[in-house]
Structure formats: C-alpha cells, structure tokens
CSV table of N, CA and C in Angstrom, one decimal:
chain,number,residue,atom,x,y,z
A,167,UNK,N,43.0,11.8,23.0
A,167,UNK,CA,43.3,10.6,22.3
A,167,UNK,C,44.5,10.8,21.3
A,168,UNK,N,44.6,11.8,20.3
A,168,UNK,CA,45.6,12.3,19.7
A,168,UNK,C,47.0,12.5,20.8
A,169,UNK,N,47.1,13.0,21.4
A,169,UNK,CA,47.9,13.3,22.0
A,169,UNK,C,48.7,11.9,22.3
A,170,UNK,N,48.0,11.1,23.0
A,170,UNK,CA,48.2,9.5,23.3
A,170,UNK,C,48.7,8.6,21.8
A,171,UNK,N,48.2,9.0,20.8
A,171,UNK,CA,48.6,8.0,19.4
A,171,UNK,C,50.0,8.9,19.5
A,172,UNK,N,50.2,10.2,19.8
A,172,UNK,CA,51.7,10.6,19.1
A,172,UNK,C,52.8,10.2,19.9
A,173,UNK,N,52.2,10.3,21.7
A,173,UNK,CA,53.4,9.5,22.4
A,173,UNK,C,54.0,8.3,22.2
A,174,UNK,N,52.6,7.6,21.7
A,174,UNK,CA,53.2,6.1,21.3
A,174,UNK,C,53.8,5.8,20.2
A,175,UNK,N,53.4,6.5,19.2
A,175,UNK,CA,54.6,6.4,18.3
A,175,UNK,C,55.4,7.2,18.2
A,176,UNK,N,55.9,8.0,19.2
A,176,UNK,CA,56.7,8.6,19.6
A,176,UNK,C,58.1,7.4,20.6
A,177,UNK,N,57.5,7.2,21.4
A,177,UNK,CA,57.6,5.6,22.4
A,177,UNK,C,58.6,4.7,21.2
A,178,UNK,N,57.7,4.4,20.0
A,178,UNK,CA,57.7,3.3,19.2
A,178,UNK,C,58.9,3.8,18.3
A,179,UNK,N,58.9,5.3,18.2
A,179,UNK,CA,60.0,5.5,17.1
A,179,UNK,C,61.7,5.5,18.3
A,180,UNK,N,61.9,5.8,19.4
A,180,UNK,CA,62.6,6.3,20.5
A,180,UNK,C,63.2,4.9,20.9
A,181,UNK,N,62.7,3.7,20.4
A,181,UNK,CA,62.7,2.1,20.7
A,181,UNK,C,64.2,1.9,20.2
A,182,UNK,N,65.3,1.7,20.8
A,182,UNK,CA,66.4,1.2,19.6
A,182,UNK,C,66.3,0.1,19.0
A,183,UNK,N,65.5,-0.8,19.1
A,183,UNK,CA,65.8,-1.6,17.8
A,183,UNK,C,65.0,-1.2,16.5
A,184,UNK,N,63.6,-0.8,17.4
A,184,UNK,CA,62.6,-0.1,16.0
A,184,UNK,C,63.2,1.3,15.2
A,185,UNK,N,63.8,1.8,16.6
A,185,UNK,CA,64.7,2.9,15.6
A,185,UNK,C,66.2,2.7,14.1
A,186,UNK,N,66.4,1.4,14.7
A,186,UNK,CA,67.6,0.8,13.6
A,186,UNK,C,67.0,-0.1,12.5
A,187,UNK,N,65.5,-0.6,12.9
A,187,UNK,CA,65.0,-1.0,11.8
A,187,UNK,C,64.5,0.0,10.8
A,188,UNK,N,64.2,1.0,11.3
A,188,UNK,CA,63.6,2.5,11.0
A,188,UNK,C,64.6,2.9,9.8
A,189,UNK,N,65.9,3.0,10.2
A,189,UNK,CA,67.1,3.1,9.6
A,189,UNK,C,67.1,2.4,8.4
A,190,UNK,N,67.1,1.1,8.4
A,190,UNK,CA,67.6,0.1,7.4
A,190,UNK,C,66.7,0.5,6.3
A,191,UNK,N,65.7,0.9,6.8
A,191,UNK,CA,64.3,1.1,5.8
A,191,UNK,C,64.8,2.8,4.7
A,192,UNK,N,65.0,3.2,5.6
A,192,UNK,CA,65.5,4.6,5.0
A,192,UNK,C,66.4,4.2,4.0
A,193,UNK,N,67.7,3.4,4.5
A,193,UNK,CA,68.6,3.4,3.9
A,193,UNK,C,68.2,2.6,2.4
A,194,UNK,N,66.8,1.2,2.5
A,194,UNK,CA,66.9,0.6,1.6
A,194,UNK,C,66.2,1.3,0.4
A,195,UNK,N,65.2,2.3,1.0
A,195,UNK,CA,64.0,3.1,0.8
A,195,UNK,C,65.2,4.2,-0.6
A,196,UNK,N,66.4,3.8,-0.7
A,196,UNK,CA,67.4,5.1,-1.7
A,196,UNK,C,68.2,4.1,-2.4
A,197,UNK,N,68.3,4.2,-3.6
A,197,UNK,CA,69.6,2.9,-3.9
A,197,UNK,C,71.0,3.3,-3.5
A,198,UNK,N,71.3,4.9,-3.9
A,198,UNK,CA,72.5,5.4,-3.5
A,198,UNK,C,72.6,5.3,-2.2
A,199,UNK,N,71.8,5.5,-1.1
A,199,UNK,CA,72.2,5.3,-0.1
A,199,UNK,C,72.7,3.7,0.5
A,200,UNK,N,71.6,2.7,0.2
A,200,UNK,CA,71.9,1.2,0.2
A,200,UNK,C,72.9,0.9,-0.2
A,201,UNK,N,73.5,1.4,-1.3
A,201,UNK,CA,74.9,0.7,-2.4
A,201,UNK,C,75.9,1.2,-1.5
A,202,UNK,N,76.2,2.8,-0.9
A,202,UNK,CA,77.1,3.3,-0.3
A,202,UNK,C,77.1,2.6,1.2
A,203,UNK,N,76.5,1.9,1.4
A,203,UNK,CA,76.3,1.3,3.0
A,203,UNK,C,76.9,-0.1,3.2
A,204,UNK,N,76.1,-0.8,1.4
A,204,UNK,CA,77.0,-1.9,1.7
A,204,UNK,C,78.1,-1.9,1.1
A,205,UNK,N,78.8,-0.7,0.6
A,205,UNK,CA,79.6,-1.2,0.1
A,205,UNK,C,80.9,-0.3,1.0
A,206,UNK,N,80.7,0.6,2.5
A,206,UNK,CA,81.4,0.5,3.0
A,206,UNK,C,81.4,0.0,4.2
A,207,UNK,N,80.3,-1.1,4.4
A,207,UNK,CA,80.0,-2.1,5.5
A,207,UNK,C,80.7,-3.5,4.7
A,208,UNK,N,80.7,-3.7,3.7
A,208,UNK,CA,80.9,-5.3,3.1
A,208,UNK,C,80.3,-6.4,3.3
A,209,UNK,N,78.6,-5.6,3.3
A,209,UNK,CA,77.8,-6.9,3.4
A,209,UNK,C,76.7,-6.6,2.0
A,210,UNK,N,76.2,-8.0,1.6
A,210,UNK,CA,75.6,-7.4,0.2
A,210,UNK,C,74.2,-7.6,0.8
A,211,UNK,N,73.2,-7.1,-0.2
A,211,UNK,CA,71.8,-6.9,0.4
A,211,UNK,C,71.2,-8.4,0.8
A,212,UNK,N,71.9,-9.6,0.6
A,212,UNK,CA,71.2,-10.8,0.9
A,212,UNK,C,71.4,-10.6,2.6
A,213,UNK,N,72.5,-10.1,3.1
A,213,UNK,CA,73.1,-9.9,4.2
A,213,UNK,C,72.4,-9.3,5.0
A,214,UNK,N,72.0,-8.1,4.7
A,214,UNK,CA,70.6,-7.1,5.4
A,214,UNK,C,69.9,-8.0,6.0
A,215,UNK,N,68.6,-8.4,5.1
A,215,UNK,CA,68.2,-9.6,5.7
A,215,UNK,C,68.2,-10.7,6.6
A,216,UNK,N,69.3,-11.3,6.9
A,216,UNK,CA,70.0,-12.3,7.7
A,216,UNK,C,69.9,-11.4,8.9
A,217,UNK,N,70.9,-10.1,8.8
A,217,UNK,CA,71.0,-9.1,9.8
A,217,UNK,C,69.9,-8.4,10.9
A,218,UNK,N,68.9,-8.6,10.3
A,218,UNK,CA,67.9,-7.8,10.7
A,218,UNK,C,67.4,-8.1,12.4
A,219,UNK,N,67.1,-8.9,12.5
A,219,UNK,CA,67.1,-9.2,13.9
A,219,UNK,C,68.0,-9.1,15.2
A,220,UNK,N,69.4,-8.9,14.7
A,220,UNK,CA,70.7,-8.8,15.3
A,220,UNK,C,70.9,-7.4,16.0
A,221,UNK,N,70.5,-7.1,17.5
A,221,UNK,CA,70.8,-6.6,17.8
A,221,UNK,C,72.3,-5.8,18.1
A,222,UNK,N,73.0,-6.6,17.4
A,222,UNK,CA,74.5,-6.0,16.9
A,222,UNK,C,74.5,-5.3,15.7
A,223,UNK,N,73.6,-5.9,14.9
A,223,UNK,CA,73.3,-5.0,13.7
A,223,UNK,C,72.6,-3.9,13.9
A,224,UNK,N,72.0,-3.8,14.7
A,224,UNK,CA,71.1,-2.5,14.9
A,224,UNK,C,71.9,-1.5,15.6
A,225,UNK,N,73.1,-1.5,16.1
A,225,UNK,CA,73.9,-0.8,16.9
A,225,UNK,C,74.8,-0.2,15.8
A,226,UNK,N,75.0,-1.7,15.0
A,226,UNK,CA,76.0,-1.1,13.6
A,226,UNK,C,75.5,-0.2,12.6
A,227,UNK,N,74.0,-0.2,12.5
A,227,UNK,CA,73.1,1.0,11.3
A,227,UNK,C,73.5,2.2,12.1
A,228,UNK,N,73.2,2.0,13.3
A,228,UNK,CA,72.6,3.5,14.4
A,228,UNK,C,74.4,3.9,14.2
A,229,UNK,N,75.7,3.1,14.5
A,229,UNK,CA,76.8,4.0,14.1
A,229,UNK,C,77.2,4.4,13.0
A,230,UNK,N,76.7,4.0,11.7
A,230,UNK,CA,76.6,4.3,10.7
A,230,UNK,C,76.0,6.0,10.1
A,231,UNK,N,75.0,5.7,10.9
A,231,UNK,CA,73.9,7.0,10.6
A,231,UNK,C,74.7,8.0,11.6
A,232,UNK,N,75.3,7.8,12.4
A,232,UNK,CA,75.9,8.6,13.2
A,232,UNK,C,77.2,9.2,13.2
A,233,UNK,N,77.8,8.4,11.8
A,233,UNK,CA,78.9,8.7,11.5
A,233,UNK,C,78.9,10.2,10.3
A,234,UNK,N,77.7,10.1,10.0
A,234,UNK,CA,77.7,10.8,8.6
A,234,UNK,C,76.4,11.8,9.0
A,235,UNK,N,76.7,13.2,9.4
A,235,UNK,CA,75.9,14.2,9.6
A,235,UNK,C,74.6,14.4,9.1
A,236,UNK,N,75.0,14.2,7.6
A,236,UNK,CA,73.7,15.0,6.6
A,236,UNK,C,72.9,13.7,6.6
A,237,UNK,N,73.4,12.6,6.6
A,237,UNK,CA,72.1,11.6,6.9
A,237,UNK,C,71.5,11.4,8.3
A,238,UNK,N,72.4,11.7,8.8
A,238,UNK,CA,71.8,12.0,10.2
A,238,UNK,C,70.5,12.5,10.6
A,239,UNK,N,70.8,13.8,10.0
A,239,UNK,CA,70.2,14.9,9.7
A,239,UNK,C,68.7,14.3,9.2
A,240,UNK,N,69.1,13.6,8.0
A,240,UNK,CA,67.7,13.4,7.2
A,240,UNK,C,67.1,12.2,7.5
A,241,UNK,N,67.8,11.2,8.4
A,241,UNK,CA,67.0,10.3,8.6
A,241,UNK,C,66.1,10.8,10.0
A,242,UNK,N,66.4,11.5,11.1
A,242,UNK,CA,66.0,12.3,11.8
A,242,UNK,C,65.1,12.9,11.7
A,243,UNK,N,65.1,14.1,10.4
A,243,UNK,CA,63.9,14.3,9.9
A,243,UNK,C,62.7,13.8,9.5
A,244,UNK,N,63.0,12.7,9.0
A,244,UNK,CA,61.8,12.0,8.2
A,244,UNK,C,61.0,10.8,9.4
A,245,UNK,N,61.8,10.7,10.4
A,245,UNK,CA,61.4,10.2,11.5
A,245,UNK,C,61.1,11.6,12.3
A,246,UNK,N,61.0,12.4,12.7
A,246,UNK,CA,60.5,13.5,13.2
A,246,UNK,C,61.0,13.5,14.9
A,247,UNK,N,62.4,12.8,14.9
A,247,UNK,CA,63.2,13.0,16.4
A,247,UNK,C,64.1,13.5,16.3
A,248,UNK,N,64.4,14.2,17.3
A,248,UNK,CA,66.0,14.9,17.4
A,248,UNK,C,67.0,13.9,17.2
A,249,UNK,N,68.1,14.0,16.3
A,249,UNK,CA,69.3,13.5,16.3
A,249,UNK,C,69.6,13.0,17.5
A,250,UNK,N,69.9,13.6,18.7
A,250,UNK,CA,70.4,13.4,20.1
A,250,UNK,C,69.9,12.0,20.6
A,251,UNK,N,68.1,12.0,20.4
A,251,UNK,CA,68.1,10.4,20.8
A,251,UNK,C,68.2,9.6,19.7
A,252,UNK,N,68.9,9.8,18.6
A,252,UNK,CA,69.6,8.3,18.1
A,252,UNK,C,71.1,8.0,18.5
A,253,UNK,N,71.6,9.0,19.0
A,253,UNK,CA,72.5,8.3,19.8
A,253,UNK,C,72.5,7.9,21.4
A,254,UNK,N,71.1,8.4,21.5
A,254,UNK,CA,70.8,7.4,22.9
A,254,UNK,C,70.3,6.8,23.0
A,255,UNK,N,69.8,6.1,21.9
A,255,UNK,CA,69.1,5.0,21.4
A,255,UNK,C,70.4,4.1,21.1
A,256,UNK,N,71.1,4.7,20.8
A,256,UNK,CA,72.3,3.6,20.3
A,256,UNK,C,73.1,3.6,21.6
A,257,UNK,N,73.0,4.0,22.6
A,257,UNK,CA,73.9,3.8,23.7
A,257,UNK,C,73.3,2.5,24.5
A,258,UNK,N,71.8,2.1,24.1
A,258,UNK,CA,71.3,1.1,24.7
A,258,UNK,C,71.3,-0.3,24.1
A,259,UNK,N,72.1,-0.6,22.8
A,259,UNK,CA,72.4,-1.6,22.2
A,259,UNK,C,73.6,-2.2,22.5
A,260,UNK,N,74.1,-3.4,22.3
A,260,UNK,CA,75.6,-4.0,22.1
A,260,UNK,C,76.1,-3.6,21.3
A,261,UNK,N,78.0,-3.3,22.1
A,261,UNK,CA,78.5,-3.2,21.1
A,261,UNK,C,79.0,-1.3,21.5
A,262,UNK,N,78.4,-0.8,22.1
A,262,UNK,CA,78.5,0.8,22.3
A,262,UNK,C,79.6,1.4,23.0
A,263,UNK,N,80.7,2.1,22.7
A,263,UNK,CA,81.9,2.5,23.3
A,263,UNK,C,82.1,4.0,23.0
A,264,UNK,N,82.5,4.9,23.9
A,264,UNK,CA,82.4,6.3,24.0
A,264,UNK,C,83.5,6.1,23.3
C-alpha cells in the first residue's frame, strides 16, 4: 500500500502542470524569490493569480526554474525529483523549443 501512495504522488508530482503549480508555490512560499521572479518576468503578484491556470504559464515557471541552477536544484529537492524530469515535464507544455 505504501509503495502505491509514493508512486502516486510520485505520478502527481511528474504531472506538468502540477509540477509548475508546485513551482509557483515554492516560489511564492519565499519573498525573495517571488519579488526576483516578478520582477524579472514583469508581472506583479495580482498577475500570478490570473496566470495560474495557463498552461503557457506553467511552461513559463518550469523555464524559469530551469534557467537558474541553484533553484533548480532546490525546488527539486524539496519536491524530492530529479532535476531531469522538470525538464521533461516542461517539454510537454506549450510553448517548448530546444
């Protein structure tokens, strides 16, 4: 039964959009990190909100997180996935160009 709860939230974390909402949460979950996100995205936090549903915006967190190593790194961590599938998670969204 354990084994079954971890695949699925395993499943659940591996999801790209759950994985970019995952993201937004981290990011909102820090002020420094939120301020530095919108402020080199150009959207203010009423914007997030709006965004949240937008599977364009979920492609836009996941290139974000993937631009910058050490958050990479630590949003990775604290979600307990390898780096590698957040960018295969983000290869299944709109919007994705090698």
């Amino acid at each position: 039964m354990q084994n079954e709860v971890h695949k699925s939230r395993l499943k659940r974390a591996l999801d790209p959009s759950a994985l970019a909402l995952n993201s937004i949460a981290f990011l909102a979950a820090d002020p420094t990190r939120l301020e530095r996100f919108c402020a080199l995205s150009g959207m203010l936090e009423a914007d997030l909100r709006n965004a949240l549903n937008s599977p364009q915006f979920h492609g836009f967190v996941l290139d974000y997180l993937l631009q910058d190593e050490s958050l990479l790194l630590a949003f990775a961590g604290e979600q307990g996935v390898d780096p590698a599938s957040i960018l295969q998670a983000r290869r299944k969204l709109p919007g994705f160009a090698e």
